[in-house]
PDB file of C-alpha atoms in Angstrom:
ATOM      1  CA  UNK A   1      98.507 108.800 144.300  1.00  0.00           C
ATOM      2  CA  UNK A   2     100.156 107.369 141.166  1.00  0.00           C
ATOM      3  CA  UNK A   3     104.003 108.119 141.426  1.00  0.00           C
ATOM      4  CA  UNK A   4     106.641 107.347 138.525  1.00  0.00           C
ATOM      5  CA  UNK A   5     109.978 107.322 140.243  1.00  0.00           C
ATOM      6  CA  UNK A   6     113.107 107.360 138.187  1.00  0.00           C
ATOM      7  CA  UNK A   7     116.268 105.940 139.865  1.00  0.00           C
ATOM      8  CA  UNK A   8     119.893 105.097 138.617  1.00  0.00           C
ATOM      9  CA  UNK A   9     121.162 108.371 136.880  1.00  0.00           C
ATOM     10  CA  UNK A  10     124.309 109.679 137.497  1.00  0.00           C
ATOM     11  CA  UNK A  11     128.452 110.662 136.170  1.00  0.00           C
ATOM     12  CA  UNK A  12     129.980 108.336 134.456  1.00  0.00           C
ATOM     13  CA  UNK A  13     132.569 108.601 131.998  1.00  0.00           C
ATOM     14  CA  UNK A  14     132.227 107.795 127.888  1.00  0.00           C
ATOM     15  CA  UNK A  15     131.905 104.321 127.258  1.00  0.00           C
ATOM     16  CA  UNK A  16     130.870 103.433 130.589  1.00  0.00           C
ATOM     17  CA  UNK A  17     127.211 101.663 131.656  1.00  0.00           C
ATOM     18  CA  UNK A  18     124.596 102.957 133.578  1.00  0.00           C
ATOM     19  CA  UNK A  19     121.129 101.152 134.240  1.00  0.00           C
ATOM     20  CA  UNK A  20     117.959 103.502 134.890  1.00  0.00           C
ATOM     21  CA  UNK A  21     114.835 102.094 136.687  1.00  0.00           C
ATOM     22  CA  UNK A  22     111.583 103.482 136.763  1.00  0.00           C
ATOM     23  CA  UNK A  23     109.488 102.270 139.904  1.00  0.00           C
ATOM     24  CA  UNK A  24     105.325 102.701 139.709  1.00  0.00           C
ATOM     25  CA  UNK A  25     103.047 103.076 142.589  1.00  0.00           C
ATOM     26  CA  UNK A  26      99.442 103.668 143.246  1.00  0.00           C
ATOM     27  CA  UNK A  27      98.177 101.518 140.353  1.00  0.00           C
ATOM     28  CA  UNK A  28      99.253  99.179 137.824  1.00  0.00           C
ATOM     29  CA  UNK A  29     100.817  99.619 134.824  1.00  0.00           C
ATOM     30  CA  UNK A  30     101.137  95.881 133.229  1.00  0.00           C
ATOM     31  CA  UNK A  31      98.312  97.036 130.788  1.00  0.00           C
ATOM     32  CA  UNK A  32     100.495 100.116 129.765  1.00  0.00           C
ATOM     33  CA  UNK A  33     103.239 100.898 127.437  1.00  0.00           C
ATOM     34  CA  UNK A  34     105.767 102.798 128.947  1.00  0.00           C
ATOM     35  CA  UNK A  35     108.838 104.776 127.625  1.00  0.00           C
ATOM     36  CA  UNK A  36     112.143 106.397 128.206  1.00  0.00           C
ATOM     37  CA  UNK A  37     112.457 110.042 126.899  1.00  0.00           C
ATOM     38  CA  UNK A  38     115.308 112.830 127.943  1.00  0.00           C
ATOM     39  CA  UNK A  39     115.889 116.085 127.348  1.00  0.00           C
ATOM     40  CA  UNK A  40     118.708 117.763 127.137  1.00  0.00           C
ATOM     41  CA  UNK A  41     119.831 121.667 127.975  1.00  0.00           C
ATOM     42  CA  UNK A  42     118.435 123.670 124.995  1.00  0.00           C
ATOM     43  CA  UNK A  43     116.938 120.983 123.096  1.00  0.00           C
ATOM     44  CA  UNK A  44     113.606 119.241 123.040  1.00  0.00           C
ATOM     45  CA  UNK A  45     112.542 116.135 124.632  1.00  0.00           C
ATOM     46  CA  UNK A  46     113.186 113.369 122.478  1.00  0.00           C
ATOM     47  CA  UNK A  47     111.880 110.171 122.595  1.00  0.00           C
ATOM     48  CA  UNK A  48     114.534 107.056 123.578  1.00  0.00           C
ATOM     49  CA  UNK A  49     112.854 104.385 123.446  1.00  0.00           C
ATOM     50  CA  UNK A  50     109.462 102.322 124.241  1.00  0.00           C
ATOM     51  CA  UNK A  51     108.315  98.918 125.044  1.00  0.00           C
ATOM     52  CA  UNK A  52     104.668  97.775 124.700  1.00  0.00           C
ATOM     53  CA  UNK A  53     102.515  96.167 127.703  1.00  0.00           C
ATOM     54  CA  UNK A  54     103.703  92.724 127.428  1.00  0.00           C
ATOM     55  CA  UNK A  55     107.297  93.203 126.718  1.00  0.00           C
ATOM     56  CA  UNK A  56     106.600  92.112 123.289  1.00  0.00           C
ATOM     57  CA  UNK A  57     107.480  95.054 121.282  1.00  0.00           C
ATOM     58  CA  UNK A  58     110.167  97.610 121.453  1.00  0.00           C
ATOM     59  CA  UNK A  59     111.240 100.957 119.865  1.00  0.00           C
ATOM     60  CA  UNK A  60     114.764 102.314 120.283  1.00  0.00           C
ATOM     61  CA  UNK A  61     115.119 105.859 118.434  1.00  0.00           C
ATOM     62  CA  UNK A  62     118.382 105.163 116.009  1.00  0.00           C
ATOM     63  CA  UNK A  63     120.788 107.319 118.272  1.00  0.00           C
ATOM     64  CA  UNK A  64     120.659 104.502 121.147  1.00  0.00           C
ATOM     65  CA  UNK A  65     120.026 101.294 118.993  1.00  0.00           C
ATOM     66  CA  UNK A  66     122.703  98.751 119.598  1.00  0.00           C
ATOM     67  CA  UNK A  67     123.652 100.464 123.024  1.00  0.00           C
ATOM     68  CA  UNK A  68     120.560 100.668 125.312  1.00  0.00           C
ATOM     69  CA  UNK A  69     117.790  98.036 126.058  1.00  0.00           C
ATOM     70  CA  UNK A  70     114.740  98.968 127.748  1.00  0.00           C
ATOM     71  CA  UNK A  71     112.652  95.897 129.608  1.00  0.00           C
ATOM     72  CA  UNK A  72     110.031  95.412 132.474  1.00  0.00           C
ATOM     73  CA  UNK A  73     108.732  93.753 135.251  1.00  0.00           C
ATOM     74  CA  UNK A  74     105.199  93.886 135.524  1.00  0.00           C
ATOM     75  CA  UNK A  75     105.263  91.888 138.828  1.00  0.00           C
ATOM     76  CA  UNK A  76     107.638  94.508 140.599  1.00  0.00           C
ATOM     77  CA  UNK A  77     105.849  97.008 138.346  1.00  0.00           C
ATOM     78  CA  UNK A  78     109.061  98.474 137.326  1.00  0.00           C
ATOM     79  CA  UNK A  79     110.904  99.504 134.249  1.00  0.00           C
ATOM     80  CA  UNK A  80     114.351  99.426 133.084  1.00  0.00           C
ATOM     81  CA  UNK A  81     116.879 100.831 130.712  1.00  0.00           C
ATOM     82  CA  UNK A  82     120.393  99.483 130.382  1.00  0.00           C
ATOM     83  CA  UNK A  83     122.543 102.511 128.537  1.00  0.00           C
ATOM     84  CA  UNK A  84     125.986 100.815 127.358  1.00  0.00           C
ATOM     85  CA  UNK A  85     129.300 102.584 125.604  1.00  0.00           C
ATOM     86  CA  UNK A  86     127.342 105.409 126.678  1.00  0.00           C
ATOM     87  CA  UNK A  87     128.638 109.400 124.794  1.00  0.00           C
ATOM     88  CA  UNK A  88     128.439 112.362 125.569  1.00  0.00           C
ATOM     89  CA  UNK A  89     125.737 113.144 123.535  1.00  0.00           C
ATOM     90  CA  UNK A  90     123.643 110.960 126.159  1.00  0.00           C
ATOM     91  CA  UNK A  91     123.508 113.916 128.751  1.00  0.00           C
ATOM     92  CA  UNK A  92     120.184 114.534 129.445  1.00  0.00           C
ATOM     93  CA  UNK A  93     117.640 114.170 132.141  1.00  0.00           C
ATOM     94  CA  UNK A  94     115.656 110.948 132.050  1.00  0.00           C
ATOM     95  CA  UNK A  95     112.377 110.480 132.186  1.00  0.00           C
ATOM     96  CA  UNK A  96     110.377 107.648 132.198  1.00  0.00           C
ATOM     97  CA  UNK A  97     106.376 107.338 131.248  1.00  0.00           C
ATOM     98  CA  UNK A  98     103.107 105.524 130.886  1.00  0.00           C
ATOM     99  CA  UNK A  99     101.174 105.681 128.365  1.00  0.00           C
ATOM    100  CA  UNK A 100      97.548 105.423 127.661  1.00  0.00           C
ATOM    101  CA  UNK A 101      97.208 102.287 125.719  1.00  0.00           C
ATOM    102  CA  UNK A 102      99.302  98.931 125.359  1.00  0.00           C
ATOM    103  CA  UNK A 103     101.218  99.639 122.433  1.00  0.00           C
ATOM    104  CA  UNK A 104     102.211 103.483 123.141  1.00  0.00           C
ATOM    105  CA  UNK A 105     100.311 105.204 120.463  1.00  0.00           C
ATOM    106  CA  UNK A 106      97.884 106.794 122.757  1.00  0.00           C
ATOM    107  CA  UNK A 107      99.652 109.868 124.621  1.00  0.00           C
ATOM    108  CA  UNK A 108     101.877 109.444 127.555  1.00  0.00           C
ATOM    109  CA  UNK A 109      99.449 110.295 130.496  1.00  0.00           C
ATOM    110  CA  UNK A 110     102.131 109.695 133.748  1.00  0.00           C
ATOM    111  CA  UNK A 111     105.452 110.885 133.876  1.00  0.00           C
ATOM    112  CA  UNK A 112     108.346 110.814 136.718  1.00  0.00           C
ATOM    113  CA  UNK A 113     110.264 113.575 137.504  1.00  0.00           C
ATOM    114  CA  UNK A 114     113.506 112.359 135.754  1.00  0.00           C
ATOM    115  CA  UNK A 115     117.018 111.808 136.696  1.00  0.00           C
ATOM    116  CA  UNK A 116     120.381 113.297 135.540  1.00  0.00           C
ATOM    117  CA  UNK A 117     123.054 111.455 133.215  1.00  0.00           C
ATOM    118  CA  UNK A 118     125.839 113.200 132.586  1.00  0.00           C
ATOM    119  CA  UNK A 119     128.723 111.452 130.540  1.00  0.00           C
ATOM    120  CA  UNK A 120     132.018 113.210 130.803  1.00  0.00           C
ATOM    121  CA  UNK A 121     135.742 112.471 131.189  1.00  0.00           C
TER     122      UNK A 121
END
């Protein structure tokens, strides 16, 4: 059974750090791109940010660039994001994914079942 399980979220307050991991099980995914995406309570789910198959190439959607870094470890098969000076406008749930090809322009096929950040004083 292939499993994407997001670990990490949590309260912390505005400016704070928080680093997200996304562990993968029952195959693979060092031939993947995977991505961060979140969602937050009335809104749609927005892409964060992406990082290709080899580490090589990475996306950050303008909102987070500067304060988040996403990375990977295809030998622990594992995926990370590092949120810094995180906002308020960072509550969301989490997600992480996999997507079909190595570069992420295929459709996200796997997905986890997310985990909370909520920034607040």
């Amino acid at each position: 059974q292939v499993q994407l399980v997001e670990s990490g979220g949590g309260l912390v307050q505005p400016g704070g750090s928080l680093r997200l991991s996304c562990a993968a099980s029952g195959r693979s995914f060092s031939e993947n791109a995977m991505a961060w995406f979140r969602q937050a309570p009335g809104k749609d789910r927005e892409l964060v940010a992406s990082i290709s198959w080899s580490g090589g190439n990475t996306y950050y959607d303008n909102s987070v660039k500067g304060r988040f870094t996403i990375s990977r470890d295809n030998a622990k098969n594992t995926m990370y994001l590092q949120m810094n000076n995180l906002k308020p406008d960072d509550t969301a749930v989490y997600y992480c994914a996999a997507n079909k090809g190595r570069l992420g322009l295929i459709e996200y096929e796997y997905w986890g079942q997310g985990t909370q950040v909520t920034v607040s004083s």
